[in-house]
Short mmCIF file of C-alpha atoms in Angstrom, two decimals:
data_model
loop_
_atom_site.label_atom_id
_atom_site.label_comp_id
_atom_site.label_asym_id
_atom_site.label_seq_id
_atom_site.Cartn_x
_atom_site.Cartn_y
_atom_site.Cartn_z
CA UNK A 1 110.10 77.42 106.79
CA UNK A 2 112.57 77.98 104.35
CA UNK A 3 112.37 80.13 101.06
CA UNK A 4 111.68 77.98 98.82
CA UNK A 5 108.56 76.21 100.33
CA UNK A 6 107.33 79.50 101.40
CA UNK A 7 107.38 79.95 97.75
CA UNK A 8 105.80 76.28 96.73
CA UNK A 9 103.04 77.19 98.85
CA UNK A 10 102.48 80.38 97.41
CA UNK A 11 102.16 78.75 94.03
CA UNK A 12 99.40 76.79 95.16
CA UNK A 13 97.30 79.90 95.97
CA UNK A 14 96.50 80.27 92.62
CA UNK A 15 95.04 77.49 89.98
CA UNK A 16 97.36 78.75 86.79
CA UNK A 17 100.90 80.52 86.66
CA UNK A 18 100.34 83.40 84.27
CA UNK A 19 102.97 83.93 81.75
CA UNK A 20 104.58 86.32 83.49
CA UNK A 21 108.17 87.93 81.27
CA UNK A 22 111.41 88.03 83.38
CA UNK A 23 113.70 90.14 81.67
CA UNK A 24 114.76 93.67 82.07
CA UNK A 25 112.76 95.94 80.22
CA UNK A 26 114.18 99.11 78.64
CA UNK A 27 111.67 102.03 78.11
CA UNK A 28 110.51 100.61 74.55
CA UNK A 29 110.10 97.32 76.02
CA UNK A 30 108.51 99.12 78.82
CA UNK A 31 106.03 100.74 76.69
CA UNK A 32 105.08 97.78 74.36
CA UNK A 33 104.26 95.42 77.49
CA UNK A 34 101.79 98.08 78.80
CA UNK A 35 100.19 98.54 75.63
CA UNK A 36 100.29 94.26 74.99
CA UNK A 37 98.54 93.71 78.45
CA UNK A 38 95.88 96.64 77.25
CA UNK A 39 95.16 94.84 73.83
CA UNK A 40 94.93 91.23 75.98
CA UNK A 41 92.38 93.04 78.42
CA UNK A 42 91.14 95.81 76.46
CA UNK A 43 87.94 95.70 78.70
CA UNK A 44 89.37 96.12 82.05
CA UNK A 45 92.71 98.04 81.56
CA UNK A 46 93.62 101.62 80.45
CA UNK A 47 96.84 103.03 79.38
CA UNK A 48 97.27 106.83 80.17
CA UNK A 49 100.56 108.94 80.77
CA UNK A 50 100.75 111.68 83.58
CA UNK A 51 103.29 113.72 81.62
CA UNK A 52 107.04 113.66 80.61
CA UNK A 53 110.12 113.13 82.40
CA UNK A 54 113.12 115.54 81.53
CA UNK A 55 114.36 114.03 78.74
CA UNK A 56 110.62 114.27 77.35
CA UNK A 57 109.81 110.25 77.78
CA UNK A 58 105.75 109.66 78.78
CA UNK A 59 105.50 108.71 82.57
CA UNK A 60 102.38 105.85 81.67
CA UNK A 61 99.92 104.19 84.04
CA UNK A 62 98.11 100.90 83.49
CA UNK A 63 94.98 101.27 85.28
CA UNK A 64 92.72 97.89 85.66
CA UNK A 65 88.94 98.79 86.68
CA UNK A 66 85.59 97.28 85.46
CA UNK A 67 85.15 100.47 83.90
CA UNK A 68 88.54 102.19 82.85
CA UNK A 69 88.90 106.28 83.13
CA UNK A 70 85.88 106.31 85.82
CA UNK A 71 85.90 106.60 88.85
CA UNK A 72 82.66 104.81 90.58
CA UNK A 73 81.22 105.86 93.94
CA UNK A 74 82.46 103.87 96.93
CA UNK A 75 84.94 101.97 94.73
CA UNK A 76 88.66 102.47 95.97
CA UNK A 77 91.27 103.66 94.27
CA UNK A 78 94.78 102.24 94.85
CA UNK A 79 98.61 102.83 93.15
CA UNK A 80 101.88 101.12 93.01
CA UNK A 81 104.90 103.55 91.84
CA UNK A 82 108.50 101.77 90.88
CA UNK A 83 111.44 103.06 89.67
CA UNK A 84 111.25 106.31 91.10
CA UNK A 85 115.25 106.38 91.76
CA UNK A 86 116.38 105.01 88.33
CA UNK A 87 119.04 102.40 88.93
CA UNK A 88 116.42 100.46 91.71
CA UNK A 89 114.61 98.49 89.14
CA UNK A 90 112.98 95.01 90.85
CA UNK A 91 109.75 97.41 91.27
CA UNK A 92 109.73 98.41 87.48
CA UNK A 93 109.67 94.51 86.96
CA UNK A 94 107.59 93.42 89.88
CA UNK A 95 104.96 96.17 88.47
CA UNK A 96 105.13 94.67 84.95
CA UNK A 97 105.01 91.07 86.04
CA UNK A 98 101.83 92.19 88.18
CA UNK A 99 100.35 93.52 85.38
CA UNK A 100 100.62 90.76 82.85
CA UNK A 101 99.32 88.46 85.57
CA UNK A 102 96.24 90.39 86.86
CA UNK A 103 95.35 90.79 83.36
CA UNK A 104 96.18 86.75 82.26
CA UNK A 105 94.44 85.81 85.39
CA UNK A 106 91.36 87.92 85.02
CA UNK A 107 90.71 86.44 81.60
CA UNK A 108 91.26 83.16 83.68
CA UNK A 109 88.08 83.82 85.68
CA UNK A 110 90.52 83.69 89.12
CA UNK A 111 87.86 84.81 91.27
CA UNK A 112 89.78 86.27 93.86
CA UNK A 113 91.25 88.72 90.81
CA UNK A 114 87.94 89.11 89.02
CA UNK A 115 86.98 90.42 92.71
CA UNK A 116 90.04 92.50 92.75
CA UNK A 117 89.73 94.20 89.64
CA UNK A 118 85.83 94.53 89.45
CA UNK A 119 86.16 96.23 93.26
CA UNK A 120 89.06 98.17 93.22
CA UNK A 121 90.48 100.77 90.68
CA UNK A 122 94.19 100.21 90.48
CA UNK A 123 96.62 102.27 88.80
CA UNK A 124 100.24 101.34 88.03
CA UNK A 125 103.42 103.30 87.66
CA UNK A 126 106.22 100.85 86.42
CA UNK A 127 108.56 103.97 85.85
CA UNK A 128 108.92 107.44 87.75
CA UNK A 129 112.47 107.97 86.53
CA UNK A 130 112.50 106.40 83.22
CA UNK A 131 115.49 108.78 82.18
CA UNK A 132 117.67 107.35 85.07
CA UNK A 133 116.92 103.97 84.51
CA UNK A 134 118.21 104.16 81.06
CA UNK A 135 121.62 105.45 82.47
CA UNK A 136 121.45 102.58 84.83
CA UNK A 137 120.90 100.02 82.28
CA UNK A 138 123.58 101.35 80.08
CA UNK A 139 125.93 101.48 83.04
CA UNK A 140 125.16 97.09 83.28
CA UNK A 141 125.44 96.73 79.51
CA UNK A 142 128.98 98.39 79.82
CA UNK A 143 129.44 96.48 83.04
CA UNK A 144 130.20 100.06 84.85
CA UNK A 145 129.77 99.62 88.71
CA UNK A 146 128.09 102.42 90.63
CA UNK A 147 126.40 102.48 93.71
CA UNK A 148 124.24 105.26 92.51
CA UNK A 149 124.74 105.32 88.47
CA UNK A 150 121.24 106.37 87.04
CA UNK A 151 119.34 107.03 90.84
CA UNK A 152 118.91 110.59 89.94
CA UNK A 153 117.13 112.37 86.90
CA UNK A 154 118.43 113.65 83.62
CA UNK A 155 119.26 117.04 85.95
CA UNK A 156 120.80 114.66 88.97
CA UNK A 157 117.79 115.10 91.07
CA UNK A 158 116.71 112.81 93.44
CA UNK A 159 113.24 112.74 93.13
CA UNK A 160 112.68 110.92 96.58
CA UNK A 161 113.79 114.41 97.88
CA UNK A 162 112.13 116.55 95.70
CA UNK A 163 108.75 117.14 96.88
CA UNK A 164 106.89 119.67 99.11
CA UNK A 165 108.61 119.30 102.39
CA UNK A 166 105.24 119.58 104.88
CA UNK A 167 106.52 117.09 107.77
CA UNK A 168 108.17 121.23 108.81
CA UNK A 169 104.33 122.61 109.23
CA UNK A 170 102.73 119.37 110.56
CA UNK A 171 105.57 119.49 113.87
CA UNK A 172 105.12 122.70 114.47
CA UNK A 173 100.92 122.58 113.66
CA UNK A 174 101.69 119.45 116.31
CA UNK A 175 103.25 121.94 118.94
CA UNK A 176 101.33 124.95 118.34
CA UNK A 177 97.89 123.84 116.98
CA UNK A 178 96.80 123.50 112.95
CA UNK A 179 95.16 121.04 110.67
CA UNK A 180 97.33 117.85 111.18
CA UNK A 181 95.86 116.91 107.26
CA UNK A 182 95.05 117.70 103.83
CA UNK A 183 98.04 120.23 104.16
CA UNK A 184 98.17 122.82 101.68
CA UNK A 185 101.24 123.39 98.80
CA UNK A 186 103.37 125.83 98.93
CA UNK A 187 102.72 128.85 96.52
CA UNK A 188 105.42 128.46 94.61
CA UNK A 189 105.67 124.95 94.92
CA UNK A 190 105.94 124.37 91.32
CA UNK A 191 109.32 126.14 90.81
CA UNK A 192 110.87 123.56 93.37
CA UNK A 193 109.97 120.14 92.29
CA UNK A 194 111.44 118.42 89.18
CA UNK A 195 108.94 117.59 85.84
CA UNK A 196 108.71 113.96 87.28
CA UNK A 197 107.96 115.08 90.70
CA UNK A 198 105.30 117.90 88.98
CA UNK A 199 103.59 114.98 87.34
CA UNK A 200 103.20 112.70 90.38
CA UNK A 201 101.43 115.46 92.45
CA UNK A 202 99.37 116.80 89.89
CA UNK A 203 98.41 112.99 89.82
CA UNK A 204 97.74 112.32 93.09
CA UNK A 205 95.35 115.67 93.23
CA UNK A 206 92.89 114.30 90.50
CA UNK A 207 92.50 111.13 91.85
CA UNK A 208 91.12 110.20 95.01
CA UNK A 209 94.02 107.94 96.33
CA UNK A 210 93.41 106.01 99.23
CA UNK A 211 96.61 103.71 99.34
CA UNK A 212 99.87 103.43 97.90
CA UNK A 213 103.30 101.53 97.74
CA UNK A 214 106.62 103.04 96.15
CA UNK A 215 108.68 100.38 95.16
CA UNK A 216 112.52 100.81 95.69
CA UNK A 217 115.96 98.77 96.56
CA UNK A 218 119.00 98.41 97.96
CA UNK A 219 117.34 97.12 101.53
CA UNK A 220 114.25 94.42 102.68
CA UNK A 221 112.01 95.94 104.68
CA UNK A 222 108.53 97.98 104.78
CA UNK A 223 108.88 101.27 105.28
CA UNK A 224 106.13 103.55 107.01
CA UNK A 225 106.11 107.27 107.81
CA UNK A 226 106.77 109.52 109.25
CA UNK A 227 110.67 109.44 106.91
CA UNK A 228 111.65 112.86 108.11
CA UNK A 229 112.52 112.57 112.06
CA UNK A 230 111.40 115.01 114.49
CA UNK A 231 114.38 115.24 116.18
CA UNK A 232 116.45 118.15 116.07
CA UNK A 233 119.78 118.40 113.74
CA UNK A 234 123.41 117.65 114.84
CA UNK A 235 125.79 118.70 112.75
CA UNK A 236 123.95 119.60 110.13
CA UNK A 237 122.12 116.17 109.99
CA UNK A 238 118.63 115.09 111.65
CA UNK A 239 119.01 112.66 114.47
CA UNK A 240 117.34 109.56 113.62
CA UNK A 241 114.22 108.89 115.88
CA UNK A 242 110.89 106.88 115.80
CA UNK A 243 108.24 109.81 114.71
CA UNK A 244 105.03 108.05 114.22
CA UNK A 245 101.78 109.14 112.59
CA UNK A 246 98.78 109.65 114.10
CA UNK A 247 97.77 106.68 112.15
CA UNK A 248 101.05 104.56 113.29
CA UNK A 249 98.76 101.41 114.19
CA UNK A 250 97.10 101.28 110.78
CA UNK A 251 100.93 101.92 109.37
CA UNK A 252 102.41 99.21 111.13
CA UNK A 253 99.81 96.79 109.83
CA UNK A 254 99.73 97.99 106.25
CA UNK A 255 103.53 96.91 106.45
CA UNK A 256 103.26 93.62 108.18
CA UNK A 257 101.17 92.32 105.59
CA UNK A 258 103.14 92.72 103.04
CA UNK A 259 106.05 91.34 105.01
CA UNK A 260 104.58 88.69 106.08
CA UNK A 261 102.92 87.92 102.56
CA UNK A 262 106.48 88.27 101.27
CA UNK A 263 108.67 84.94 101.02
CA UNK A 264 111.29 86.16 103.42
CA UNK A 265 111.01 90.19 104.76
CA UNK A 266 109.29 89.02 108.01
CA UNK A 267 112.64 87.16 108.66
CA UNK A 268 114.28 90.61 109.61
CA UNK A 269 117.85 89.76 108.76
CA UNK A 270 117.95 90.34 105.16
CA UNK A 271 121.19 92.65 103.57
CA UNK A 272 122.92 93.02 106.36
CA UNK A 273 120.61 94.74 108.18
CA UNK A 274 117.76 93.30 111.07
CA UNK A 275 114.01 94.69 110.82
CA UNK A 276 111.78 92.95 113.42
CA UNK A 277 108.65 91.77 111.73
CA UNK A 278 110.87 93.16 108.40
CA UNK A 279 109.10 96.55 108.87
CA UNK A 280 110.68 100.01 110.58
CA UNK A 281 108.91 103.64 111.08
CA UNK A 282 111.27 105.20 108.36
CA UNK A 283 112.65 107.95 110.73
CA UNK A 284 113.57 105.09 113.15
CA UNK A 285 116.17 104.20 109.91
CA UNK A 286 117.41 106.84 108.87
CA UNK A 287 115.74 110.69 108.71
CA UNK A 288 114.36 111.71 105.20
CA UNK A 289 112.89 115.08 103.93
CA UNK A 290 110.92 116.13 101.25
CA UNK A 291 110.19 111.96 100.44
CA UNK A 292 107.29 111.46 98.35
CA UNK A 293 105.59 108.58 101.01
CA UNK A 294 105.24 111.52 103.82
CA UNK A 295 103.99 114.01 101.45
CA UNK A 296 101.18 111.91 100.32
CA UNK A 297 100.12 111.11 103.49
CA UNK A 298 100.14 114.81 104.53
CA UNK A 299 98.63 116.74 101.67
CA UNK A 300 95.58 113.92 100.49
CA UNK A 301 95.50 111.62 103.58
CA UNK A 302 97.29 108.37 101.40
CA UNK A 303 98.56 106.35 103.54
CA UNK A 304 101.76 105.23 101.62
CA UNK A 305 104.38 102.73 102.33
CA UNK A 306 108.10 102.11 100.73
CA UNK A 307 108.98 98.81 100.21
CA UNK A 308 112.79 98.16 99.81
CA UNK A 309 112.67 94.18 97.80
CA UNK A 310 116.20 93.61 97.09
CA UNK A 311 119.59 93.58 98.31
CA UNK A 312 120.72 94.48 94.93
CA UNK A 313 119.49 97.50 92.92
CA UNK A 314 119.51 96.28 89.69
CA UNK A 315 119.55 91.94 90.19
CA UNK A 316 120.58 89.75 87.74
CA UNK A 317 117.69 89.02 85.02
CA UNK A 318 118.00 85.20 86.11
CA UNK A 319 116.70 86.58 89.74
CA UNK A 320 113.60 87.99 88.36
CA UNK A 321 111.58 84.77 88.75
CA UNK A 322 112.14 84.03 92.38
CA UNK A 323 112.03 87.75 92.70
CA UNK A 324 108.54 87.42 91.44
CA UNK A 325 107.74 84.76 93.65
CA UNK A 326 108.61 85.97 96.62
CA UNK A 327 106.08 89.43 95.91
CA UNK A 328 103.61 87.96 94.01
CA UNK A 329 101.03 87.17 97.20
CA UNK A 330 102.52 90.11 99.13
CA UNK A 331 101.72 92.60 95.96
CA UNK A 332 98.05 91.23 96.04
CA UNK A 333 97.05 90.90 99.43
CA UNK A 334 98.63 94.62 99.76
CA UNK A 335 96.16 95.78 97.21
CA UNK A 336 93.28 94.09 99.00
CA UNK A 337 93.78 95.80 101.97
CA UNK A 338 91.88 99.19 100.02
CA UNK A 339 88.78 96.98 101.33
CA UNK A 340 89.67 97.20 105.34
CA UNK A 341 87.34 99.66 107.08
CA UNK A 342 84.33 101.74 106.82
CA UNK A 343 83.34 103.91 103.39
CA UNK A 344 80.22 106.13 102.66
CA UNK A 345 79.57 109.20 100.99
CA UNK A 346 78.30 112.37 102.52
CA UNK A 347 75.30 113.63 101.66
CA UNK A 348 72.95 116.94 102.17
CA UNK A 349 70.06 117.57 104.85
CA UNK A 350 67.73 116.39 102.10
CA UNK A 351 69.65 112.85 100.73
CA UNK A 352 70.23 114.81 97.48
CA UNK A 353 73.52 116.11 96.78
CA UNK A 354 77.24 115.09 98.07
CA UNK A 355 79.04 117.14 100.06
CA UNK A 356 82.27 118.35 101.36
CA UNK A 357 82.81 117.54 105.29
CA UNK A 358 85.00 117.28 107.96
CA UNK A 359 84.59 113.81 109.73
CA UNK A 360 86.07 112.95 113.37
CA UNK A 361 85.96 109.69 114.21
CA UNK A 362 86.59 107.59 117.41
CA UNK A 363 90.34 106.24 117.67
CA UNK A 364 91.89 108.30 115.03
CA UNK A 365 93.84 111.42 115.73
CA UNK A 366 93.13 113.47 112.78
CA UNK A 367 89.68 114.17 111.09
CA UNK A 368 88.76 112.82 107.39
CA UNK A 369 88.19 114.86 104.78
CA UNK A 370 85.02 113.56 102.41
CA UNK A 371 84.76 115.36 99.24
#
C-alpha cells in the first residue's frame, strides 16, 4: 500500500480534520499556541511549566484531563516529550499539531477522543531544549548547514546524555543480585545533570508516569531500551549488542504499534537504514548512556520509547502536513495503549487506607511498586 493511501485511509478514521497549524513555531509562537488551545478548551486542558532552561525560557506542559492539576485514582497518566536535542524539531510540531487537534476534536464530541481525554491524563512537552532550538532555527533563517547546529543546550550539553546513568547498577544488580527497579539517584545527582535535565526528573518524580514517548530525528524507527549495551568497551567505545529489558515483550509491542500506526516506519527501509517491523532494541543500534528513555524506565518503572520520525532534523515547513499525517493515528493509538493491562490500588487489612507494596506478578521479571 503506498503512502499516500495509507494516509487517505487514515483520514477517514476520523469524521472532521481539525485545524491543525503547519508552520515552524519559534518559542513565542510556541507559547501562544499552548495558551490558544487552553483558552479553546479551558475545561479539559492545563498549562503549567516544570522550570527554566539555561537561558531562563519556561519548559511548559499542556496537560488534557477531565479534571486538570488532579490526579484521579485508577486514571493513567501518560507524556510525550519533543525537542529534547534542539535542532530535531518534527516532535515539537507533531506535539503542537496533537494538541490543537485533541482539543478541536474534543469540542467535536469525537468519541474516541472524548474517551481519550476523559480516561487518561496526558501531559505534553513540545520543547525540552527550547534554547537549542532557537540556535537551530536561526541557523535555517541564515541558511547555515549543520548536522548538529542547536542539538545541544545553551552550555553544549546533550541532554540525551545527561541523566543519572543507572543501566551501570542494574548489570551488575543483574549479575550479583539487587532491586532490578525503582532504582535510587545518586546523592549528588543534582550537580551532574543540566537545568533542563533537573526539571524533567523532578517531573517525572511527582507524577505517577506510566508511559512515555521522546520524540526525536534524524532516523525512522521505534526505539526501545535498554540504549546503553551490556557489552563490554573496545577502544574506548561500547560494543553494540541487543540488551533487552525484563519487559522486552511489552517493549517490542509498545513500538510496533506505533510503527505500524505510522504511514510508513513498519516499511523498515526508511533513511538509509533497514528496521524490521521499523522498530530496534536501542543497544542493538548503537550503545547509549545516561539517555533519558532507560533512566525512566529504571528509576519509576515508565516504560518509554524514542521515536526517530524524520530523515531530516529540521524538514521543510511544506512537509509538516504529510508529516502530520503520517503520526496522527500512530500518536493516538500510542496514547491508548495506557489502557492495556490490569490496574488496582492497594489497600490495608481493613479496606481503609492505601498502601505502599511490593507486587510480583506471573510473567514479569521484576516486581511493581504500588504507592
Amino acid at each position: 500500500m503506498s503512502d499516500l493511501v495509507s494516509i487517505f485511509l487514515q483520514l477517514l478514521l476520523f469524521k472532521l480534520v481539525a485545524p491543525v497549524t503547519f508552520r515552524h513555531h519559534r518559542y513565542d509562537d510556541l507559547v501562544r499556541t499552548l495558551y490558544k488551545v487552553h483558552n479553546e478548551c479551558p475545561h479539559v486542558t492545563r498549562v503549567y511549566s516544570i522550570g527554566r532552561s539555561v537561558k531562563g525560557r519556561h519548559l511548559y506542559v499542556l496537560e488534557f484531563s477531565d479534571y486538570p492539576g488532579i490526579h484521579e485514582p485508577l486514571e493513567p497518566e501518560v507524556k510525550y516529550v519533543g525537542n529534547m536535542h534542539g535542532n530535531e524539531v518534527l516532535g515539537r510540531e507533531l506535539l503542537l499539531q496533537l494538541s490543537e487537534f485533541l482539543c478541536e476534536e474534543f469540542r467535536n464530541r469525537n468519541q474516541r477522543i472524548v474517551r481519550l481525554v476523559e480516561g487518561t491524563r496526558i501531559h505534553i512537552l513540545p520543547s525540552m531544549n527550547p534554547d537549542g532550538y532557537e540556535v537551530a532555527a536561526a541557523a535555517q533563517d541564515r541558511d547555515i548547514s549543520g548536522y548538529l547546529v542547536g542539538r545541544n543546550n545553551a552550555n553544549g550539553v546533550d541532554l540525551n546524555r545527561n541523566f543519572p546513568d543507572l543501566n551501570t547498577y542494574i548489570y551488575y544488580n543483574e549479575k550479583n543480585g539487587g532491586p532490578n527497579h525503582h532504582l535510587p539517584l545518586p546523592d549528588n545527582w543534582k550537580n551532574q545533570v543540566e537545568p533542563e535535565t533537573q526539571a524533567v526528573i523532578q517531573w517525572i518524580r511527582s507524577f505517577n508516569f506510566v508511559l512515555s514517548a521522546n520524540l526525536h530525528g534524524g532516523a525512522v524507527v521505534a526505539n526501545y531500551p535498554y540504549d546503553k549495551s551490556l557489552e563490554h568497551r573496545v577502544r574506548g567505545f561500547r560494543r553494540t549488542a541487543n540488551t533487552p529489558t525484563p519487559d522486552d515483550t511489552l517493549f517490542q509491542k509498545l513500538a510496533k504499534v506505533y510503527s505500524y500506526a505510522h504511514g510508513w516506519m513498519h516499511q523498515g527501509w526508511n533513511c538509509g537504514d533497514y528496521f524490521p517491523d521499523g522498530i530496534t532494541n536501542g543497544a542493538s543500534w548503537y550503545s547509549l548512556s545516561k539517555g533519558m528513555q532507560d533512566f525512566n524506565y529504571l528509576h519509576t518503572n515508565c516504560f518509554e520509547i524514542t521515536l526517530e520520525l524524520s530523515c531530516d532534523k529540521f524538514p521543510r515547513q511544506e512537509e509538516l502536513q504529510r508529516e502530520w499525517l503520517g503520526n496522527r493515528e500512530a500518536l493516538i493509538q500510542f496514547l491508548e495503549q495506557v489502557h492495556q493491562g490490569i490496574k488496582g490500588m492497594v489497600r490495608d487489612e481493613n479496606y481503609n487506607n492505601l498502601v505502599d507494596a511490593v507486587i510480583s506478578v506471573s510473567g514479569i521479571n521484576h516486581d511493581v511498586t504500588s504507592g
